[in-house]
PDB file of C-alpha atoms in Angstrom:
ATOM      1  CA  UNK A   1      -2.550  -6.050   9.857  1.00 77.00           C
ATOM      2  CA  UNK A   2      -0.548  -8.693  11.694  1.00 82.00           C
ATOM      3  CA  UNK A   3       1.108  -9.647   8.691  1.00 85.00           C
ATOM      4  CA  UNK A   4       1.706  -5.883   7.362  1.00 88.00           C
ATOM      5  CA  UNK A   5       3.525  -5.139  11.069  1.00 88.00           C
ATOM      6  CA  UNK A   6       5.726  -8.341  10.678  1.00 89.00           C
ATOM      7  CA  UNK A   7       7.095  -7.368   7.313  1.00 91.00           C
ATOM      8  CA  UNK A   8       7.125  -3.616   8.841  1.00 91.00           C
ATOM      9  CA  UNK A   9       9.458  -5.528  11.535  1.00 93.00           C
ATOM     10  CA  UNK A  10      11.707  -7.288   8.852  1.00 93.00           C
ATOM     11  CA  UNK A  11      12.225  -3.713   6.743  1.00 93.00           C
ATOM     12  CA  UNK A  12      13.317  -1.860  10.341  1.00 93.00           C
ATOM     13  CA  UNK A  13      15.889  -4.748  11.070  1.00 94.00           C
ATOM     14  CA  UNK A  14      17.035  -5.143   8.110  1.00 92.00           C
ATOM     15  CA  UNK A  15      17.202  -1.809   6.761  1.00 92.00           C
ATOM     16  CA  UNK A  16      17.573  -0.362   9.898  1.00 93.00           C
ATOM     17  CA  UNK A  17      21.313   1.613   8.277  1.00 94.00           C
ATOM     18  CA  UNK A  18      19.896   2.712   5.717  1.00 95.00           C
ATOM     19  CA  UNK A  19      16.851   4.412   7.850  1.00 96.00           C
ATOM     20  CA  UNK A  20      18.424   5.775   9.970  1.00 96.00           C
ATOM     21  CA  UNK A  21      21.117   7.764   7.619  1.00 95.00           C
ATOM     22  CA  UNK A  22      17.872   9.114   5.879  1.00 96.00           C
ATOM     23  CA  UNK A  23      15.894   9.675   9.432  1.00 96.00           C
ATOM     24  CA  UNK A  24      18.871  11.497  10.504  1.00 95.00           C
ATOM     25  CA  UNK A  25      19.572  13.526   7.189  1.00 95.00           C
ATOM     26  CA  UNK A  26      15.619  15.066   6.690  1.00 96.00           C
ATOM     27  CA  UNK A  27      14.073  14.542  10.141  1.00 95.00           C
ATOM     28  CA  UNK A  28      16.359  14.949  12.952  1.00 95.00           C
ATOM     29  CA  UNK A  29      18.970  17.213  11.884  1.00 94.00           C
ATOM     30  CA  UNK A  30      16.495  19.468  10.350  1.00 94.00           C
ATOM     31  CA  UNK A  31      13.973  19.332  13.371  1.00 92.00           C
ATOM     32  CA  UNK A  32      16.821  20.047  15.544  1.00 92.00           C
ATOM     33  CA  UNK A  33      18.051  23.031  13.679  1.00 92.00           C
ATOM     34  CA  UNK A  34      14.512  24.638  13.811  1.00 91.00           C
ATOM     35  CA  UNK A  35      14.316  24.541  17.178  1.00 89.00           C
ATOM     36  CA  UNK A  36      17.618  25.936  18.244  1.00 86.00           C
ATOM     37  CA  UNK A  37      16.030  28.898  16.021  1.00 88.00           C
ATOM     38  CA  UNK A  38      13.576  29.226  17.532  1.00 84.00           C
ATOM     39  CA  UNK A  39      14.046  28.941  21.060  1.00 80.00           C
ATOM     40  CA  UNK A  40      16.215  31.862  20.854  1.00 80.00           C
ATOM     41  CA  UNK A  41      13.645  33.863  18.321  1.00 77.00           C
ATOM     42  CA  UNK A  42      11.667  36.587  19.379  1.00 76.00           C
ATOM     43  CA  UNK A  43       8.416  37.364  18.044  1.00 76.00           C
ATOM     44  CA  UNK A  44       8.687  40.604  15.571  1.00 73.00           C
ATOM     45  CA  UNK A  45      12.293  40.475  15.113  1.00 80.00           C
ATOM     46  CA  UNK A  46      14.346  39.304  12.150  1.00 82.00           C
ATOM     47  CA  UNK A  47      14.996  36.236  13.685  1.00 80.00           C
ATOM     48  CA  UNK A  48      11.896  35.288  14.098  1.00 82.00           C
ATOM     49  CA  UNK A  49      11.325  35.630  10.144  1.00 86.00           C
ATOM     50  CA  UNK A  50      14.416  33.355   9.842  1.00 88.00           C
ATOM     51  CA  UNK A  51      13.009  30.703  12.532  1.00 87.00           C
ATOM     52  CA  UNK A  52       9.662  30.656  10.169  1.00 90.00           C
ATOM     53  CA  UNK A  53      12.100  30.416   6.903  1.00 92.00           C
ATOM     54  CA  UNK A  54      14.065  27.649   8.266  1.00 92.00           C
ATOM     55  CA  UNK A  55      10.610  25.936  10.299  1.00 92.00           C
ATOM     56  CA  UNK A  56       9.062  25.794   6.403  1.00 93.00           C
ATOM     57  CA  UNK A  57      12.607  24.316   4.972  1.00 94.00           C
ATOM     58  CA  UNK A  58      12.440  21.390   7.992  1.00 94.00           C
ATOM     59  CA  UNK A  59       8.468  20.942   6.900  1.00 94.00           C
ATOM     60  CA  UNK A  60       9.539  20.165   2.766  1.00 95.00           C
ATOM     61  CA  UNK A  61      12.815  18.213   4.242  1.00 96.00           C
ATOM     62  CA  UNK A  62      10.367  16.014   6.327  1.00 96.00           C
ATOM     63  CA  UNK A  63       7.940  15.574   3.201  1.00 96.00           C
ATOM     64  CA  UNK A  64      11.169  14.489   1.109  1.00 96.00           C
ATOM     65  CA  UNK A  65      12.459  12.467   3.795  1.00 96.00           C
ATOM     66  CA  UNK A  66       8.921  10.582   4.099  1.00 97.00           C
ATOM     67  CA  UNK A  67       8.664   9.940   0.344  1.00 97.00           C
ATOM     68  CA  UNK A  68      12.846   8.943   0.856  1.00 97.00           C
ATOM     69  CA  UNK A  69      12.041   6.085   3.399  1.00 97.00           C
ATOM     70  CA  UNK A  70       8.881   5.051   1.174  1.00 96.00           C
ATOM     71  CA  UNK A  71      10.974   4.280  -1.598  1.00 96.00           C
ATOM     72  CA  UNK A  72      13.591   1.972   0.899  1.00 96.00           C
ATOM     73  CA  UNK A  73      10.431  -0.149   2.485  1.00 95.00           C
ATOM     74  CA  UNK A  74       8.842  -0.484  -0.617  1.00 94.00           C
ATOM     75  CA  UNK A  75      11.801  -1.904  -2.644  1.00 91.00           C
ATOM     76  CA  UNK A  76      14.518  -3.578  -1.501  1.00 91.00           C
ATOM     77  CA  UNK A  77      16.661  -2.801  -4.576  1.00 92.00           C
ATOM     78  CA  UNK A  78      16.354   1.288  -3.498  1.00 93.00           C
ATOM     79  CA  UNK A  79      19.662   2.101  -1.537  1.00 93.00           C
ATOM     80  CA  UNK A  80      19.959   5.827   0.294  1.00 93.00           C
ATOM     81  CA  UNK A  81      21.008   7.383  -2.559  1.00 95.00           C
ATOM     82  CA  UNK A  82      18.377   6.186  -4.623  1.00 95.00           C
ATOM     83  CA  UNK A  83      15.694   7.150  -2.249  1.00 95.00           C
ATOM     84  CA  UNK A  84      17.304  10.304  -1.958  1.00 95.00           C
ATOM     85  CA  UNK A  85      16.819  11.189  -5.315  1.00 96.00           C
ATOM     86  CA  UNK A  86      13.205   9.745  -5.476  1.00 95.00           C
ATOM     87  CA  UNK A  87      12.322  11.770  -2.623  1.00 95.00           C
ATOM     88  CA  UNK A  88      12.795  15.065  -4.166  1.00 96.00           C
ATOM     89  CA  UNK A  89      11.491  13.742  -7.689  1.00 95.00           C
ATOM     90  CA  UNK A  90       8.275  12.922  -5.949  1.00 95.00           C
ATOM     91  CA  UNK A  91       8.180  16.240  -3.524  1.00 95.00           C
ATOM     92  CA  UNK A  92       5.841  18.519  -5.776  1.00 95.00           C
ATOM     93  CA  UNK A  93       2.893  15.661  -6.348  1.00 94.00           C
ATOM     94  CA  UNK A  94       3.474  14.940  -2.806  1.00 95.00           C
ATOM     95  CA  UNK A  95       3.163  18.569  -1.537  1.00 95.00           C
ATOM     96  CA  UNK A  96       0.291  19.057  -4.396  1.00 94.00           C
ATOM     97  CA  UNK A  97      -1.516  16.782  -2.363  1.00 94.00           C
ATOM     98  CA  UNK A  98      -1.082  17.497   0.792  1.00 94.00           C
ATOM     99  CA  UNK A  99      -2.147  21.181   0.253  1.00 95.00           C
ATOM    100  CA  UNK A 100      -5.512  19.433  -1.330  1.00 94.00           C
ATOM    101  CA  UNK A 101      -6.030  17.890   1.949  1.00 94.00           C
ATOM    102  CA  UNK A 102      -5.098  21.871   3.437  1.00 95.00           C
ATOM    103  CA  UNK A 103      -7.828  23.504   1.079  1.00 95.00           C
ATOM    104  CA  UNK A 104     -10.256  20.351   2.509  1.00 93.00           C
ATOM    105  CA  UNK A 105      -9.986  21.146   5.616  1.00 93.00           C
ATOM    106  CA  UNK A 106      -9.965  24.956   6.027  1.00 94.00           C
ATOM    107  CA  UNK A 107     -13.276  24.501   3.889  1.00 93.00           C
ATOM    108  CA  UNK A 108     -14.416  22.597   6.342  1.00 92.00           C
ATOM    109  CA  UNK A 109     -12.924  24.692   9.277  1.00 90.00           C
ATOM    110  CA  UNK A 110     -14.388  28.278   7.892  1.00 91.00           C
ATOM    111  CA  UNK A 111     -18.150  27.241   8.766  1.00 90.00           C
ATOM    112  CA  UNK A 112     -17.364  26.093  12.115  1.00 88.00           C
ATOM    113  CA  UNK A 113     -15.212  29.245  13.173  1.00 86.00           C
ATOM    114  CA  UNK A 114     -17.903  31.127  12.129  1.00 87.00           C
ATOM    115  CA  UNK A 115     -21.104  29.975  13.802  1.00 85.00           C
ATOM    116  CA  UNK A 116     -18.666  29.463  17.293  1.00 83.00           C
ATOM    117  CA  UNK A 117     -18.002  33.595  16.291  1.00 83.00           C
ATOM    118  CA  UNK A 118     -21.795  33.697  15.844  1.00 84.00           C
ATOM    119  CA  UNK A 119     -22.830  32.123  19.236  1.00 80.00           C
ATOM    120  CA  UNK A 120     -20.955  34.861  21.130  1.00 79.00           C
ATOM    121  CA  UNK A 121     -17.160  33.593  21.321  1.00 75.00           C
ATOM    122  CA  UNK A 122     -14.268  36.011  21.030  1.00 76.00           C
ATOM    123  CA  UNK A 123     -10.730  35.303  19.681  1.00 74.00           C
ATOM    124  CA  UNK A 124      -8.054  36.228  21.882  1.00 71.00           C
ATOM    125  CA  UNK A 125      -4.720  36.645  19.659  1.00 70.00           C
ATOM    126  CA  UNK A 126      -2.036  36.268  22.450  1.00 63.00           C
ATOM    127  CA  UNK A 127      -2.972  32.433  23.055  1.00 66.00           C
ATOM    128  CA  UNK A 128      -4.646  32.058  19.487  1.00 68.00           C
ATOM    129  CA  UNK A 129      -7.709  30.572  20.906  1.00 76.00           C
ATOM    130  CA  UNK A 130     -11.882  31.294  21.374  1.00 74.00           C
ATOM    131  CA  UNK A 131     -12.757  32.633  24.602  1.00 72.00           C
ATOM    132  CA  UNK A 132     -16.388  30.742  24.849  1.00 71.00           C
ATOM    133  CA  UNK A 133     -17.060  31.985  28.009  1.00 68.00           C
ATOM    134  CA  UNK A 134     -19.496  34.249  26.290  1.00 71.00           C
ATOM    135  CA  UNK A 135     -20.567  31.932  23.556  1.00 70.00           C
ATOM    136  CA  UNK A 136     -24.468  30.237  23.917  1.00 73.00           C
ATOM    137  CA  UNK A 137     -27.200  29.524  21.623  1.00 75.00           C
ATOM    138  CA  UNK A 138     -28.020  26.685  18.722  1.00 82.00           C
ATOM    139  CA  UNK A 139     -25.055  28.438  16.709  1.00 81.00           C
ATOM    140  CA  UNK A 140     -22.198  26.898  19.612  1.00 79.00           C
ATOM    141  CA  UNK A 141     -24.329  23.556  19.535  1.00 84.00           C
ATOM    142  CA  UNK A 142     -24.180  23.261  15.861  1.00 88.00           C
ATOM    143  CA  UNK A 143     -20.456  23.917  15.459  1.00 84.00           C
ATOM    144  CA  UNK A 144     -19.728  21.281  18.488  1.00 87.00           C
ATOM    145  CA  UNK A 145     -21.916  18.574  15.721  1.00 91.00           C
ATOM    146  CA  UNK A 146     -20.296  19.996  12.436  1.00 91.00           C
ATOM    147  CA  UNK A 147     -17.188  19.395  14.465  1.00 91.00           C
ATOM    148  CA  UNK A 148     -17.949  15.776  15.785  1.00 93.00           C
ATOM    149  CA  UNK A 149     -18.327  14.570  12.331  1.00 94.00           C
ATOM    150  CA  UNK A 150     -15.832  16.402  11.155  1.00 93.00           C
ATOM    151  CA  UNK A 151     -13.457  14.724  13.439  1.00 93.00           C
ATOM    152  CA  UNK A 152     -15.003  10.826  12.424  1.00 93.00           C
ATOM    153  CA  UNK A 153     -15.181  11.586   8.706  1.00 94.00           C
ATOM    154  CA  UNK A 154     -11.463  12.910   9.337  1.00 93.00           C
ATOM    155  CA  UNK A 155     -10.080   9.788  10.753  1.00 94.00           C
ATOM    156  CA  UNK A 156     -12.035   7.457   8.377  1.00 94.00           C
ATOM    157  CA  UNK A 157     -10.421   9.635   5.490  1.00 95.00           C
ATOM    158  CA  UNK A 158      -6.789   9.543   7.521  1.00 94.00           C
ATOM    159  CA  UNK A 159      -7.188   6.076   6.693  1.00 94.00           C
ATOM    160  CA  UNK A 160      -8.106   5.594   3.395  1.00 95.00           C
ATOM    161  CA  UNK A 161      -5.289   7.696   2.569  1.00 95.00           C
ATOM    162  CA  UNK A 162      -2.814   5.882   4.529  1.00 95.00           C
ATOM    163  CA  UNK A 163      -0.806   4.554   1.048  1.00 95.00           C
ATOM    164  CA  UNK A 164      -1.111   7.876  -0.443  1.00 95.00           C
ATOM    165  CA  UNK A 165       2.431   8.875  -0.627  1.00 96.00           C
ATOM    166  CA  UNK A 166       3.698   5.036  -1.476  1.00 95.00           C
ATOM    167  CA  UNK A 167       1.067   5.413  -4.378  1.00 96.00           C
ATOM    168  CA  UNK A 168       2.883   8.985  -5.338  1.00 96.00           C
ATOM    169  CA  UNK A 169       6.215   7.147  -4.991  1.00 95.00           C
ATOM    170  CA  UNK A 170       5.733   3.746  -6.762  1.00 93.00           C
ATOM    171  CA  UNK A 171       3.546   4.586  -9.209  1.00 92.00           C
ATOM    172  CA  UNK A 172       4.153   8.106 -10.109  1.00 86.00           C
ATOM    173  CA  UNK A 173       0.754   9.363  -9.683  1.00 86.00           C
ATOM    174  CA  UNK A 174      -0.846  12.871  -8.952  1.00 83.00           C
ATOM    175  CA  UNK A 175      -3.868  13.437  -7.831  1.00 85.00           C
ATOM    176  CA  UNK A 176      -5.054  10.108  -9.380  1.00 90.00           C
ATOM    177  CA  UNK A 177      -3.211   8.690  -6.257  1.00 92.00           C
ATOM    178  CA  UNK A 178      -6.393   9.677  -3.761  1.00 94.00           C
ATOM    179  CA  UNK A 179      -8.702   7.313  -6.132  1.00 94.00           C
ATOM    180  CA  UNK A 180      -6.418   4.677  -6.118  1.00 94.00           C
ATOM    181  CA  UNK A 181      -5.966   5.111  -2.013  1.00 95.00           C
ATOM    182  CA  UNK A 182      -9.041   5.216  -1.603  1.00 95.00           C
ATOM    183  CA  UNK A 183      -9.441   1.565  -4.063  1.00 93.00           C
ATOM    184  CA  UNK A 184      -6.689  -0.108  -2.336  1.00 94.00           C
ATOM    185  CA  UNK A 185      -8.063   0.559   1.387  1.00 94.00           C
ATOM    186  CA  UNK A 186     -11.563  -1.324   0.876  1.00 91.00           C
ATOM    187  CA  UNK A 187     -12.222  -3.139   3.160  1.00 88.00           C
ATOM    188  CA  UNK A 188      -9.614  -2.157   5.687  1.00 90.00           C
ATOM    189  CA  UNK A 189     -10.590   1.126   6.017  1.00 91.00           C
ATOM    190  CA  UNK A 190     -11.663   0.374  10.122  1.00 91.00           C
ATOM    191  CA  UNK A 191      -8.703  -1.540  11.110  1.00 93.00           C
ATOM    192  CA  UNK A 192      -6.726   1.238   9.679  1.00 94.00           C
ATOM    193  CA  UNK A 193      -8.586   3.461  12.016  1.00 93.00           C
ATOM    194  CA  UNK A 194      -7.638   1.312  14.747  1.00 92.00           C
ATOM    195  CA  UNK A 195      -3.690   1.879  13.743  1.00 92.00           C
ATOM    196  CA  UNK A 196      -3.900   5.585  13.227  1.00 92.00           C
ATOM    197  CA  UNK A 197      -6.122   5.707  17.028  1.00 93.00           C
ATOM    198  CA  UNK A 198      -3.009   3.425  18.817  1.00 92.00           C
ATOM    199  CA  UNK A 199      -0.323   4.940  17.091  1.00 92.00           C
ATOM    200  CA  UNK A 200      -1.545   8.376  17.759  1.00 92.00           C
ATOM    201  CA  UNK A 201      -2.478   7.879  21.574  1.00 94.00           C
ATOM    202  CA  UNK A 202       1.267   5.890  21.623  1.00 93.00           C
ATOM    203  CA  UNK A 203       3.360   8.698  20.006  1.00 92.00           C
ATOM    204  CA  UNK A 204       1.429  11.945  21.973  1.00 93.00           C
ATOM    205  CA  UNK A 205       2.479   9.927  25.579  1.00 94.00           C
ATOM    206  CA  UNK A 206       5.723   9.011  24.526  1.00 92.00           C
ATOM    207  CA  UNK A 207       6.243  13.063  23.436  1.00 92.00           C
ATOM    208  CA  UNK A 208       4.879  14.048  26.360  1.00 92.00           C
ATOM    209  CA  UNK A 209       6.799  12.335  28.548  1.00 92.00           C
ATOM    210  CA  UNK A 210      10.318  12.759  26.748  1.00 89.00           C
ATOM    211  CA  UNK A 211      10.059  16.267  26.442  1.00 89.00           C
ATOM    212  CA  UNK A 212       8.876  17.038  30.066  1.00 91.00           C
ATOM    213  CA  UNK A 213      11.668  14.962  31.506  1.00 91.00           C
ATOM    214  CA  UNK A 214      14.072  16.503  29.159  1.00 89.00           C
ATOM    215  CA  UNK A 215      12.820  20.109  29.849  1.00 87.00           C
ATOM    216  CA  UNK A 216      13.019  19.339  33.985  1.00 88.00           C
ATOM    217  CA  UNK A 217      16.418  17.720  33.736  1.00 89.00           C
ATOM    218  CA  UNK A 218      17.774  20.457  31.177  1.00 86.00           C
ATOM    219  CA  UNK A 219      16.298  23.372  33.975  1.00 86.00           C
ATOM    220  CA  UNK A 220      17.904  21.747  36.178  1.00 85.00           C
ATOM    221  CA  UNK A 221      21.366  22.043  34.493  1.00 84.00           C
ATOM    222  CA  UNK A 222      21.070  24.912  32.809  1.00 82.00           C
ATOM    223  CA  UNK A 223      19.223  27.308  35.700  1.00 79.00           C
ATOM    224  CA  UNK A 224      15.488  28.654  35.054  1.00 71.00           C
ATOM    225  CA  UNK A 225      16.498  31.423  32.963  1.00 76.00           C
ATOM    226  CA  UNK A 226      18.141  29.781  30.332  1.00 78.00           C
ATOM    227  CA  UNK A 227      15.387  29.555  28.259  1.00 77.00           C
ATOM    228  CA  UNK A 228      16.988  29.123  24.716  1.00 80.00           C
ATOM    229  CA  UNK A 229      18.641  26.307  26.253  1.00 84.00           C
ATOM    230  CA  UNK A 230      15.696  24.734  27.539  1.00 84.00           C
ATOM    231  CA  UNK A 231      14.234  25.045  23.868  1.00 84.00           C
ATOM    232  CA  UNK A 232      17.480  23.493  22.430  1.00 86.00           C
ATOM    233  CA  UNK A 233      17.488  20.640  24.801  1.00 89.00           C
ATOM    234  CA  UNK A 234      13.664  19.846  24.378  1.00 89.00           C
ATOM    235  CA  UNK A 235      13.806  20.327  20.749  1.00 89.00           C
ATOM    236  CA  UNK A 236      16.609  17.585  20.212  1.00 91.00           C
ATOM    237  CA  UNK A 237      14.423  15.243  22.399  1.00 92.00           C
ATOM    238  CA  UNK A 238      10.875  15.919  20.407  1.00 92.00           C
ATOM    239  CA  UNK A 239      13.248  15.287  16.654  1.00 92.00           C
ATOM    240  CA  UNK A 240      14.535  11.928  17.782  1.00 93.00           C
ATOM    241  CA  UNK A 241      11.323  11.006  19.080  1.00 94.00           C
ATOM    242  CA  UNK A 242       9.130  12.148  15.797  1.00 93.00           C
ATOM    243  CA  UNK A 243      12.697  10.899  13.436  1.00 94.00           C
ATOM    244  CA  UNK A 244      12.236   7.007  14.972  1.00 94.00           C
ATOM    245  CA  UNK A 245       8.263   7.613  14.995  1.00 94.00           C
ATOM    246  CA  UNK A 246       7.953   9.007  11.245  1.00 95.00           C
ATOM    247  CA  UNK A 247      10.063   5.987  10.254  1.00 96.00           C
ATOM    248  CA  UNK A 248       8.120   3.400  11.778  1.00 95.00           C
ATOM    249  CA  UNK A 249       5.080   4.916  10.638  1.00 95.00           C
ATOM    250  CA  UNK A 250       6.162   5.519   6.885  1.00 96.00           C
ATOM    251  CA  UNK A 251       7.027   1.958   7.042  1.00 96.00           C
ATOM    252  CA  UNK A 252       4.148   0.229   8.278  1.00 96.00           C
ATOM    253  CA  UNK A 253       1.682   2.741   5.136  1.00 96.00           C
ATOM    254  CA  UNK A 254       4.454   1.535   2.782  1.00 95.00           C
ATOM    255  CA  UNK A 255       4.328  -2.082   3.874  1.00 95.00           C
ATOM    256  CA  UNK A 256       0.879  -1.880   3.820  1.00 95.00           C
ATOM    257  CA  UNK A 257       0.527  -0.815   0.612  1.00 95.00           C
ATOM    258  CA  UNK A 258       2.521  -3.239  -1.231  1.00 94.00           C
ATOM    259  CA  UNK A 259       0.261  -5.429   0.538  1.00 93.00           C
ATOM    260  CA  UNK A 260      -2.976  -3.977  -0.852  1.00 92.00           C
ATOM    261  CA  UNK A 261      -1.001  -4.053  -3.918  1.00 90.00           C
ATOM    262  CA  UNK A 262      -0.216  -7.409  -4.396  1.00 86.00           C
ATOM    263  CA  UNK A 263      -3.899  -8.817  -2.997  1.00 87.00           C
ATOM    264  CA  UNK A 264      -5.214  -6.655  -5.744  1.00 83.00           C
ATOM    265  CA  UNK A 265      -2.915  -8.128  -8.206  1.00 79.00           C
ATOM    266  CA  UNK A 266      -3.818 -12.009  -6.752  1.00 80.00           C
ATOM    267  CA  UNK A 267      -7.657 -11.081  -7.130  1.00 77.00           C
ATOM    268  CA  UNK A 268      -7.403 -10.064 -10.603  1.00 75.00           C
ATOM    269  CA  UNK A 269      -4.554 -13.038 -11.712  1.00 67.00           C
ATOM    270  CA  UNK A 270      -6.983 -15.675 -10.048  1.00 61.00           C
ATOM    271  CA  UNK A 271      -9.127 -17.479 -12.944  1.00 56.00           C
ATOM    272  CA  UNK A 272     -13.165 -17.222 -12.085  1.00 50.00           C
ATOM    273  CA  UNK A 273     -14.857 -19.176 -10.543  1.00 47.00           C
ATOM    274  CA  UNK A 274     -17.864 -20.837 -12.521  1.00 44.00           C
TER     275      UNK A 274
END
């Protein structure tokens, strides 16, 4: 891993222009535009429909913007336009499998929601959460379990799949690409673990904190009643924040899978061993 962050190092410094013309073209500027939206949206109206329409366009622009900066750490000969193009060449096998990993885990999340509805719990639609004041019995005890190993089966899968999109981009694969993650992460699967754990812990803080100081200081400049302001301001803050974190992150999985790659490639070059 030591050696995958080093060469994760060189790409950011040395393609650092090129990053960050693509981090501001499908993360930023898109993230930013959604929330001006819909910080002045109001539920039920037309502009809430829009806010939803133009949330969804950021969402495929971020997907095509991953795939983008894929292509540029995994091969220095790919130049912005270049990953540009591969980005959006790549976006249905990418978005293909991402909705596999959707169907996963709603088939995983039906059960649980309803043996918590079983043990007593009632959904309260104006915060979108159970009430479990109410909820007892071995049905609420079960869904905490089901839920426990959901949760460690879910980050030992998060990191098997961690080339998954550098496999969709390099090697033009479909849904062949989750066998071949899954073949190219032996043996690393727990120090991945350990990355997605840090990196997670690292970027929640760091969004916590940016976006609280930016909502205080933009209060205080703005007044407490300009809301849509607020939104704006705090909204520009969290799209830097997840532009500079995407692209590290997109990085490291692509560094790390050319690195898989070419260990693979050593092991079956190298002549056997009598």
């Amino acid at each position: 891993m030591g050696l995958v962050w080093d060469r994760t190092v060189d790409v950011l410094q040395g393609r650092s222009g090129i990053l960050a013309r693509l981090a501001l073209l499908f993360f930023f500027v898109p993230g930013v535009v959604s929330a001006a939206v819909g910080a002045f949206a109001t539920p039920a109206t037309p502009l809430a429909f829009v806010a939803s329409l133009v949330s969804l366009a950021a969402s495929v622009l971020l997907i095509a913007g991953v795939l983008a900066v894929t292509a540029v750490a995994s091969d220095p000969d790919v130049d912005a336009a270049r990953a540009t193009s591969i980005g959006f060449q790549r976006l249905l096998p990418a978005i293909g499998a991402i909705a596999l990993v959707v169907v996963a885990v709603i088939a995983i999340g039906v059960p649980i929601t309803l043996l918590v509805v079983q043990s007593g719990a009632t959904f309260d639609p104006a915060t979108g959460r159970f009430d479990l004041a109410r909820a007892s019995g071995s049905a609420l005890n079960l869904a905490g379990i089901i839920t426990l190993i959901a949760l460690v089966v879910g980050l030992w899968v998060t990191a098997k799949l961690v080339p998954l999109f550098a496999i969709i981009v390099n090697e033009r694969r479909g849904l062949g690409a989750f066998a071949r993650s899954f073949r190219l992460t032996r043996g690393s699967a727990l120090r991945l673990v350990g990355v997605v754990i840090l990196y997670g812990i690292v970027v929640i803080v760091a969004m916590l904190a940016a976006t609280s100081v930016t909502g205080v200081i933009a209060r205080l400049l703005l007044g407490a009643d300009a809301a849509g302001g607020v939104g704006v301001a705090v909204g520009v803050a969290s799209s830097a924040l997840t532009a500079l974190a995407t692209v590290v992150q997109t990085v490291f999985y692509a560094r790390f899978y050319v690195a898989a790659r070419d260990r693979e490639d050593a092991a079956q070059d190298a002549p056997l061993v009598q």
